[in-house]
PDB file of N, CA and C in Angstrom:
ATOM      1  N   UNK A   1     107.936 103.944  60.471  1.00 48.00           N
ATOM      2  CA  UNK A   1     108.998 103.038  60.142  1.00 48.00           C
ATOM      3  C   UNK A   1     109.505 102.299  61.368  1.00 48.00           C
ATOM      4  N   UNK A   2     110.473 101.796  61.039  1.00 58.00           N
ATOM      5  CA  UNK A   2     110.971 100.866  62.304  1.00 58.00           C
ATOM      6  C   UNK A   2     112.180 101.306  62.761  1.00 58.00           C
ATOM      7  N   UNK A   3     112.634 102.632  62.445  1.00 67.00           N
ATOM      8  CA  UNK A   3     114.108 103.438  62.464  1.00 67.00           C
ATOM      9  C   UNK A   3     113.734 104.300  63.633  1.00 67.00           C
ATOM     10  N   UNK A   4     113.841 105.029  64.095  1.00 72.00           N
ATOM     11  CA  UNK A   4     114.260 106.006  65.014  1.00 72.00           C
ATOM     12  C   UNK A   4     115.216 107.001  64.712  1.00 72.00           C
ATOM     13  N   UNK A   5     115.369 108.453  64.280  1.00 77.00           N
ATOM     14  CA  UNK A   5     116.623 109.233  63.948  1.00 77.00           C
ATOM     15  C   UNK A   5     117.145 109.564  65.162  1.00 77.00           C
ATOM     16  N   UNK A   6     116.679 108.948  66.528  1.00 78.00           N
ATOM     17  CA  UNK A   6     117.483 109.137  67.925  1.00 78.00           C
ATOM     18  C   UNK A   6     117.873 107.998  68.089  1.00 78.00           C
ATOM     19  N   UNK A   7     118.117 107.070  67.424  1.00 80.00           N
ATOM     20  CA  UNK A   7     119.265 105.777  67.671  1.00 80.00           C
ATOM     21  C   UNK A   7     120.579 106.458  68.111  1.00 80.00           C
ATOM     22  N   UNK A   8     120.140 105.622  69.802  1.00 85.00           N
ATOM     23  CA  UNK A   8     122.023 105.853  70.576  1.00 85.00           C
ATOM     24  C   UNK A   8     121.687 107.304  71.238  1.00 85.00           C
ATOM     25  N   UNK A   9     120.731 107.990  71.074  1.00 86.00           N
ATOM     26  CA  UNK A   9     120.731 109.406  71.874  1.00 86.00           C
ATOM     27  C   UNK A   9     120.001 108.921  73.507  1.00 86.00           C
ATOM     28  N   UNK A  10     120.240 109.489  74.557  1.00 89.00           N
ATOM     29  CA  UNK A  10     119.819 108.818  75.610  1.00 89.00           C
ATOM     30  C   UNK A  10     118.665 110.169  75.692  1.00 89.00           C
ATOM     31  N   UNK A  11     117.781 109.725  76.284  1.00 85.00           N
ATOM     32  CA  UNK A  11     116.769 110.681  76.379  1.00 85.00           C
ATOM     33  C   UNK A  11     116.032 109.756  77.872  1.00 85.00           C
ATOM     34  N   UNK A  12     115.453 111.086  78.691  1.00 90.00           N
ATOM     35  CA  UNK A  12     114.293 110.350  79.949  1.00 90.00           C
ATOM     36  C   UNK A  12     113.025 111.629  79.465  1.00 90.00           C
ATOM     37  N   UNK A  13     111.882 110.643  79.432  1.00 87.00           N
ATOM     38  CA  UNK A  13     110.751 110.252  79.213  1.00 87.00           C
ATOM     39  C   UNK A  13     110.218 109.804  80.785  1.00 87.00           C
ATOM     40  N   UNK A  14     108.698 110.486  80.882  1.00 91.00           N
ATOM     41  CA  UNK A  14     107.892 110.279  81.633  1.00 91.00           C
ATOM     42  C   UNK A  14     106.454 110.039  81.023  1.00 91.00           C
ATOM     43  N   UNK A  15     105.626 109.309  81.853  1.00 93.00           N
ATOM     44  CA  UNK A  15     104.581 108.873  80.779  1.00 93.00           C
ATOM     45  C   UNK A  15     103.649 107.669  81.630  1.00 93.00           C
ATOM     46  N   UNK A  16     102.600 107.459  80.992  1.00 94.00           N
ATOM     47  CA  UNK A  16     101.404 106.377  81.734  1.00 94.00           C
ATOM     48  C   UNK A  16     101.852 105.178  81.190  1.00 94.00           C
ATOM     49  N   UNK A  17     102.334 103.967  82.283  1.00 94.00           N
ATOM     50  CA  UNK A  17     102.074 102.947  81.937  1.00 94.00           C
ATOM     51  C   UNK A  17     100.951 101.953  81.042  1.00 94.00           C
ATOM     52  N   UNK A  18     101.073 101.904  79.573  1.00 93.00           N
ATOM     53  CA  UNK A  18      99.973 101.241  79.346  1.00 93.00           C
ATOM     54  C   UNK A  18      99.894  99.498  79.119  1.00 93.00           C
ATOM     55  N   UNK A  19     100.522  98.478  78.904  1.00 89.00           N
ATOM     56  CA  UNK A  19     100.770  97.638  78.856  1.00 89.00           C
ATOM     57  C   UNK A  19     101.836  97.222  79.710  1.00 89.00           C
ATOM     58  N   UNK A  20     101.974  95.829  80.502  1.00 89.00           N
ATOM     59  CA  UNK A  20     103.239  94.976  81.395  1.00 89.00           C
ATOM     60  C   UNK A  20     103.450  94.395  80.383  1.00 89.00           C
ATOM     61  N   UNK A  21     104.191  93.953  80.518  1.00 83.00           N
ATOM     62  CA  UNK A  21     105.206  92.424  79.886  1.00 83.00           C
ATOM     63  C   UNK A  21     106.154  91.834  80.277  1.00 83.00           C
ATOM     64  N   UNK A  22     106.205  92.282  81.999  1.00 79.00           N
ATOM     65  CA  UNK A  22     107.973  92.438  82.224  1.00 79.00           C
ATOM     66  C   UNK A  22     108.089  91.125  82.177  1.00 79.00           C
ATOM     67  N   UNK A  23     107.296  89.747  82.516  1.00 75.00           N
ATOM     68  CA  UNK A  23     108.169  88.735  83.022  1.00 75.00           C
ATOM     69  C   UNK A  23     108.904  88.323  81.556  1.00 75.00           C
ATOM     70  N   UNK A  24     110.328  88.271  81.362  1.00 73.00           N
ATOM     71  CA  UNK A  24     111.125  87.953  80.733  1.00 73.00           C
ATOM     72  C   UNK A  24     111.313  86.508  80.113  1.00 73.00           C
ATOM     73  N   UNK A  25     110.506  85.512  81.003  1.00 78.00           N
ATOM     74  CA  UNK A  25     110.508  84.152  80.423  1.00 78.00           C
ATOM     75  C   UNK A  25     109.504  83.842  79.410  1.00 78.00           C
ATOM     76  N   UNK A  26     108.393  84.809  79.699  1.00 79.00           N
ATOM     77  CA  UNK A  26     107.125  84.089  78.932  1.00 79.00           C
ATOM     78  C   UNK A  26     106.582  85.409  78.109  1.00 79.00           C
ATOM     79  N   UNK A  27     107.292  86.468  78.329  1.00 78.00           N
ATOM     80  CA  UNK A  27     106.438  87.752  77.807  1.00 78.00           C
ATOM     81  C   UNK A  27     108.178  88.478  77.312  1.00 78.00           C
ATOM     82  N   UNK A  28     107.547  89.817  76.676  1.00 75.00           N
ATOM     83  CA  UNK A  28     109.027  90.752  76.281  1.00 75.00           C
ATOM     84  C   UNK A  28     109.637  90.680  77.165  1.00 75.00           C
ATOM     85  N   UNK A  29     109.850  90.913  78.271  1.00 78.00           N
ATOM     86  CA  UNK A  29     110.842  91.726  79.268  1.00 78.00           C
ATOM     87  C   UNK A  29     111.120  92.941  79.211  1.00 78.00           C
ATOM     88  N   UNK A  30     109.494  93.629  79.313  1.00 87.00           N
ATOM     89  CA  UNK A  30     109.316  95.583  79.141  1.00 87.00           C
ATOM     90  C   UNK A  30     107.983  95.860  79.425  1.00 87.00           C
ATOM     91  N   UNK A  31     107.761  97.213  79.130  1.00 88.00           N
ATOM     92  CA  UNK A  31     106.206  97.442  79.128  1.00 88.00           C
ATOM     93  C   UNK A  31     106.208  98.948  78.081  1.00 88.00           C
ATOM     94  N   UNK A  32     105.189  99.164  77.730  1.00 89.00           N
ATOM     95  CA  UNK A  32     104.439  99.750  77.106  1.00 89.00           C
ATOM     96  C   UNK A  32     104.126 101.199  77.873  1.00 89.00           C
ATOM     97  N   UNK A  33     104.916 102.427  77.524  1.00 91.00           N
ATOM     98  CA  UNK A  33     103.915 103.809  78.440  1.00 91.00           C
ATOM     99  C   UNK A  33     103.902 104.967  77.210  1.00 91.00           C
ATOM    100  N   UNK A  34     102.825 105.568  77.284  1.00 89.00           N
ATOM    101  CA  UNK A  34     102.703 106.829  76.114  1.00 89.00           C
ATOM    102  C   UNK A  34     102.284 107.951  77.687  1.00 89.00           C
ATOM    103  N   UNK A  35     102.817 109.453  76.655  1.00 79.00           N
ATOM    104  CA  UNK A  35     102.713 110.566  76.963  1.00 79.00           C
ATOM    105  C   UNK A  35     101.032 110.481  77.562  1.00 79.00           C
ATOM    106  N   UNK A  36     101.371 111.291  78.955  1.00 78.00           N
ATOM    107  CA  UNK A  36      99.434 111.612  79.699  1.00 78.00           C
ATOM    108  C   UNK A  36      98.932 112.470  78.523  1.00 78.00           C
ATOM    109  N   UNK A  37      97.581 112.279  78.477  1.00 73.00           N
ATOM    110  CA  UNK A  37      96.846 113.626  77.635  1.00 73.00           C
ATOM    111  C   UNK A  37      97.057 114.561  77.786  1.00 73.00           C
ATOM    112  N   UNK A  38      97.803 115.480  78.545  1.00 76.00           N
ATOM    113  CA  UNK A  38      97.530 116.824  79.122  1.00 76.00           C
ATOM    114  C   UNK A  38      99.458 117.242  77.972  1.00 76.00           C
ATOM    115  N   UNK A  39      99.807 115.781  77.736  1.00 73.00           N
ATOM    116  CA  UNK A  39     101.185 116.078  77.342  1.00 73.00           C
ATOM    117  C   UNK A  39     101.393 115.793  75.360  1.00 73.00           C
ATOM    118  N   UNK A  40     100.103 115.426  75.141  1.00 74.00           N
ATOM    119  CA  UNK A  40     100.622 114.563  74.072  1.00 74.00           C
ATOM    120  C   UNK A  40     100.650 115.993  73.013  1.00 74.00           C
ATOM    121  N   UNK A  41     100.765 115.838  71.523  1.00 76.00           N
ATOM    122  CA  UNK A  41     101.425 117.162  70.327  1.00 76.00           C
ATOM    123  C   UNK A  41     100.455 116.656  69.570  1.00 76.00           C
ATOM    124  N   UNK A  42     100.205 117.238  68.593  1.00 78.00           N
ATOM    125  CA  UNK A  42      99.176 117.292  67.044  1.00 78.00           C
ATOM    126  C   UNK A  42     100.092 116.845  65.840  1.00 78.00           C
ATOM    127  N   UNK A  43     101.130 116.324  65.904  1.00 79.00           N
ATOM    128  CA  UNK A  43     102.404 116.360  65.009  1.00 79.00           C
ATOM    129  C   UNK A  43     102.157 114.866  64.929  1.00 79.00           C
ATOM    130  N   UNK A  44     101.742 114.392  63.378  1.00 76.00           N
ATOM    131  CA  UNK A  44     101.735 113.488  62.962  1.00 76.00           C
ATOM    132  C   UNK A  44     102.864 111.955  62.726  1.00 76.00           C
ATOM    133  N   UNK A  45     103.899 113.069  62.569  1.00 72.00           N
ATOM    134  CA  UNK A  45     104.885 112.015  62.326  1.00 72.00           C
ATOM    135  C   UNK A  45     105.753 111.675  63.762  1.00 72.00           C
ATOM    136  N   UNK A  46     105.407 111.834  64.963  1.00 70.00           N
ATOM    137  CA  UNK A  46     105.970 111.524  66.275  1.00 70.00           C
ATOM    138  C   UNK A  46     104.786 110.954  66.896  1.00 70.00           C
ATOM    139  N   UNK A  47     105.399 109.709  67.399  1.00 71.00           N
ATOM    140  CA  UNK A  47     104.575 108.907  68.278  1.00 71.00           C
ATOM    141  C   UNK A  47     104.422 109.275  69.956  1.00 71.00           C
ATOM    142  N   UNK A  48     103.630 108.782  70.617  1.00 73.00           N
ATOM    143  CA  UNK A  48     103.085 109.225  71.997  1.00 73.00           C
ATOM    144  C   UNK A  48     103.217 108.117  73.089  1.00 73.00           C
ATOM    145  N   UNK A  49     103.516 106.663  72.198  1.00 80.00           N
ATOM    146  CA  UNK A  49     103.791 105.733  73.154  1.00 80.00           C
ATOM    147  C   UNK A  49     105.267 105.185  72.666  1.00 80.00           C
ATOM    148  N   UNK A  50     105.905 104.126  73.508  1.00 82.00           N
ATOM    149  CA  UNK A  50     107.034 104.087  73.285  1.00 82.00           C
ATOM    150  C   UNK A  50     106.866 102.317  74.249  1.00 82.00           C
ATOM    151  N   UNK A  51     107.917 101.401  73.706  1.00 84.00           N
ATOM    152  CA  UNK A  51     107.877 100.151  74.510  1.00 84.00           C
ATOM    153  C   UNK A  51     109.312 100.474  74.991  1.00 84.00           C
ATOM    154  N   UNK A  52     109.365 100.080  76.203  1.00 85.00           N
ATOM    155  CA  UNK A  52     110.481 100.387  77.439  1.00 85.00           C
ATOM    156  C   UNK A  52     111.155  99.081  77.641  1.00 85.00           C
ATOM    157  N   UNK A  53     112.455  98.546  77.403  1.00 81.00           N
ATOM    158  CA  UNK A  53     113.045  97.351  77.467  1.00 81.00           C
ATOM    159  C   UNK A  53     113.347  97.175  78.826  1.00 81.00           C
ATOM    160  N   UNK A  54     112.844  96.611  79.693  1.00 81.00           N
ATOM    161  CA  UNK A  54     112.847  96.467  81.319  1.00 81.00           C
ATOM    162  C   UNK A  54     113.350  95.530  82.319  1.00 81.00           C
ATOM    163  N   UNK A  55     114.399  94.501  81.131  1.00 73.00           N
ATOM    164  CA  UNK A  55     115.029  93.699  81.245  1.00 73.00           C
ATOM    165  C   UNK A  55     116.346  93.514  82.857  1.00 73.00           C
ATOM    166  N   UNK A  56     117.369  94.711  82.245  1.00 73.00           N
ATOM    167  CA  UNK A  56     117.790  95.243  83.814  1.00 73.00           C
ATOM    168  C   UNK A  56     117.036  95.683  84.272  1.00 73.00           C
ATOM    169  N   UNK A  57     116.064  96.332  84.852  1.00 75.00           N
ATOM    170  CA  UNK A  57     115.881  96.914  85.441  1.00 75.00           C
ATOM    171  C   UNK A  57     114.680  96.055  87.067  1.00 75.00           C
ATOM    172  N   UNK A  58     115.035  96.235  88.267  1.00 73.00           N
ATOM    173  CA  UNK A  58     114.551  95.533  89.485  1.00 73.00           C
ATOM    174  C   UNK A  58     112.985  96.093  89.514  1.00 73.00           C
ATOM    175  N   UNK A  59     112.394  97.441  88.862  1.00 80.00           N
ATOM    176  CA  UNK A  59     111.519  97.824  88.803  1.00 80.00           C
ATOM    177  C   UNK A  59     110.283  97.423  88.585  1.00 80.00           C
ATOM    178  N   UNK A  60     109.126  96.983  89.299  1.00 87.00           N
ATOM    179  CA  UNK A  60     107.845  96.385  88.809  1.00 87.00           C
ATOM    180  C   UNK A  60     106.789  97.570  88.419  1.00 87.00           C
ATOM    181  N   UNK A  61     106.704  97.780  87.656  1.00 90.00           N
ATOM    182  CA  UNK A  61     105.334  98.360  87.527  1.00 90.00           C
ATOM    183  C   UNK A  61     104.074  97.849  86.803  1.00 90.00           C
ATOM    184  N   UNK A  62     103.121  98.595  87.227  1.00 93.00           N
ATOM    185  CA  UNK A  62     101.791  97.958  86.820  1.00 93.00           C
ATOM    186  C   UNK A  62     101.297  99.151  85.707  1.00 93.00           C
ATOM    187  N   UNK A  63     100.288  98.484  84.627  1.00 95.00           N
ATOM    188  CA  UNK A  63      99.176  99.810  84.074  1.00 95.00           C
ATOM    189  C   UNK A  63      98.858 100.606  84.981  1.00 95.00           C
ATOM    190  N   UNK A  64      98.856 101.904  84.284  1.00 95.00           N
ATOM    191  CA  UNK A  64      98.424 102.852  84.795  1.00 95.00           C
ATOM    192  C   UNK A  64      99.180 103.994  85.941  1.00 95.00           C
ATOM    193  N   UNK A  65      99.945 103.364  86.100  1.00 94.00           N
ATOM    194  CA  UNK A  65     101.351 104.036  86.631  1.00 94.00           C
ATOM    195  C   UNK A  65     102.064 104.901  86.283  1.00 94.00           C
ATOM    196  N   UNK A  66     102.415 105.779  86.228  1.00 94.00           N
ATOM    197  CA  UNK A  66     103.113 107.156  86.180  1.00 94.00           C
ATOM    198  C   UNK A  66     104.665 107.062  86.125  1.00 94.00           C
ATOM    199  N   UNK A  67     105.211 107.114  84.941  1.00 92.00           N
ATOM    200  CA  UNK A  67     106.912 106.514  85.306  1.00 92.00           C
ATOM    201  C   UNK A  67     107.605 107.211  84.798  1.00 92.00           C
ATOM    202  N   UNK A  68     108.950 107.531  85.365  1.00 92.00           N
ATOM    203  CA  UNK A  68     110.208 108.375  84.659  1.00 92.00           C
ATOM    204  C   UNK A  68     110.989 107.259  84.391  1.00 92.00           C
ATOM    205  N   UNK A  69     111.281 107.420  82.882  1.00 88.00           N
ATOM    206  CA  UNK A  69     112.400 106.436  82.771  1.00 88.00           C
ATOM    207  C   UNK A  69     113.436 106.907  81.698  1.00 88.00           C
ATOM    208  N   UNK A  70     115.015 106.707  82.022  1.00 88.00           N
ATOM    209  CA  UNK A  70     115.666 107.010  81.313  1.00 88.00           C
ATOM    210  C   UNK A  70     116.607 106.076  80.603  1.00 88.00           C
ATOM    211  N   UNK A  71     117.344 105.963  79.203  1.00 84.00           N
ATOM    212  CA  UNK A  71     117.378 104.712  78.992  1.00 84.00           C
ATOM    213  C   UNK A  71     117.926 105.804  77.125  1.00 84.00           C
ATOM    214  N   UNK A  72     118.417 104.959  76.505  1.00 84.00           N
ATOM    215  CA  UNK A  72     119.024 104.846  75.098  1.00 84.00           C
ATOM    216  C   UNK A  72     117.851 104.329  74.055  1.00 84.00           C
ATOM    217  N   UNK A  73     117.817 104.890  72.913  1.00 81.00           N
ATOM    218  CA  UNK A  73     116.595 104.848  71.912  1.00 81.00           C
ATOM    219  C   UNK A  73     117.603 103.717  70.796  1.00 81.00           C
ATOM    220  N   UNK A  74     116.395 102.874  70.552  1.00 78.00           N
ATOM    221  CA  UNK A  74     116.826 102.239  69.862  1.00 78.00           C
ATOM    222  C   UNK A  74     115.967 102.107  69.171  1.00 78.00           C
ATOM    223  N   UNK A  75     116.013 101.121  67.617  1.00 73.00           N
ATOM    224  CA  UNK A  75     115.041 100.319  67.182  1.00 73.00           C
ATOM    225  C   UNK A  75     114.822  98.853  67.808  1.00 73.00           C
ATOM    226  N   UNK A  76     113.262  98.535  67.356  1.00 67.00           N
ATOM    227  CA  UNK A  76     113.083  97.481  68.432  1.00 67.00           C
ATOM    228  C   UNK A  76     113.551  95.857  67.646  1.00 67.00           C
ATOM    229  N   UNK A  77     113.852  94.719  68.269  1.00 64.00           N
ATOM    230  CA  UNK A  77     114.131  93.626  67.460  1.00 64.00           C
ATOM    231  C   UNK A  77     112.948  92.699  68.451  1.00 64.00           C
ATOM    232  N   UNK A  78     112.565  92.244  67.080  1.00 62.00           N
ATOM    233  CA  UNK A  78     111.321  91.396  67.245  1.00 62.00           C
ATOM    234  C   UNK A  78     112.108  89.614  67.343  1.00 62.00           C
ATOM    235  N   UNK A  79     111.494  88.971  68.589  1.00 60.00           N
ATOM    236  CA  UNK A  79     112.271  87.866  68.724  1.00 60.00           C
ATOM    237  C   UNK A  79     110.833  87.004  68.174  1.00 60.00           C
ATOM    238  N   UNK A  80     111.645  86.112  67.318  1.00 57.00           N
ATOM    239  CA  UNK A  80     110.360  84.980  66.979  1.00 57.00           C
ATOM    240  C   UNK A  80     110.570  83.481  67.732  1.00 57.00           C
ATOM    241  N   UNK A  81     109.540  83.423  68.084  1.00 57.00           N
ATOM    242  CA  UNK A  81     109.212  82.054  69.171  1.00 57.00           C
ATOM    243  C   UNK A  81     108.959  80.651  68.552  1.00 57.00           C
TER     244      UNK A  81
END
């Protein structure tokens, strides 16, 4: 679904960068990281990647990068262009 039952719970998450997007003018302003293999569960109804809103944040990262990030769960809003 497009809900989250941790809307508003703050949670930090560590995890592999898999997608950029940060530049904010022409792309989301976030990136893309799921749980390393060594971390991910067999539990169907929980996801392993997560998109990271990276808007504040001065932080560049690239794929493949290793990141702690902490931050408020939301659902995501899709902007149409």
């Amino acid at each position: 679904g497009d809900r989250t039952p941790e809307a508003g719970n703050a949670h930090t998450i560590e995890g592999v960068v898999t997608a950029d997007f940060q530049d904010r003018n022409t792309q989301f302003g976030g990136f893309f990281m799921q749980e390393e293999d060594t971390d991910t569960d067999d539990e169907l109804t929980t996801s392993e990647g997560i998109f990271v809103d990276s808007t504040l944040s001065r932080v560049d990262v690239k794929v493949g990068d290793v990141v702690r990030v902490t931050g408020t769960a939301s659902p995501i809003t899709v902007r149409a262009t």
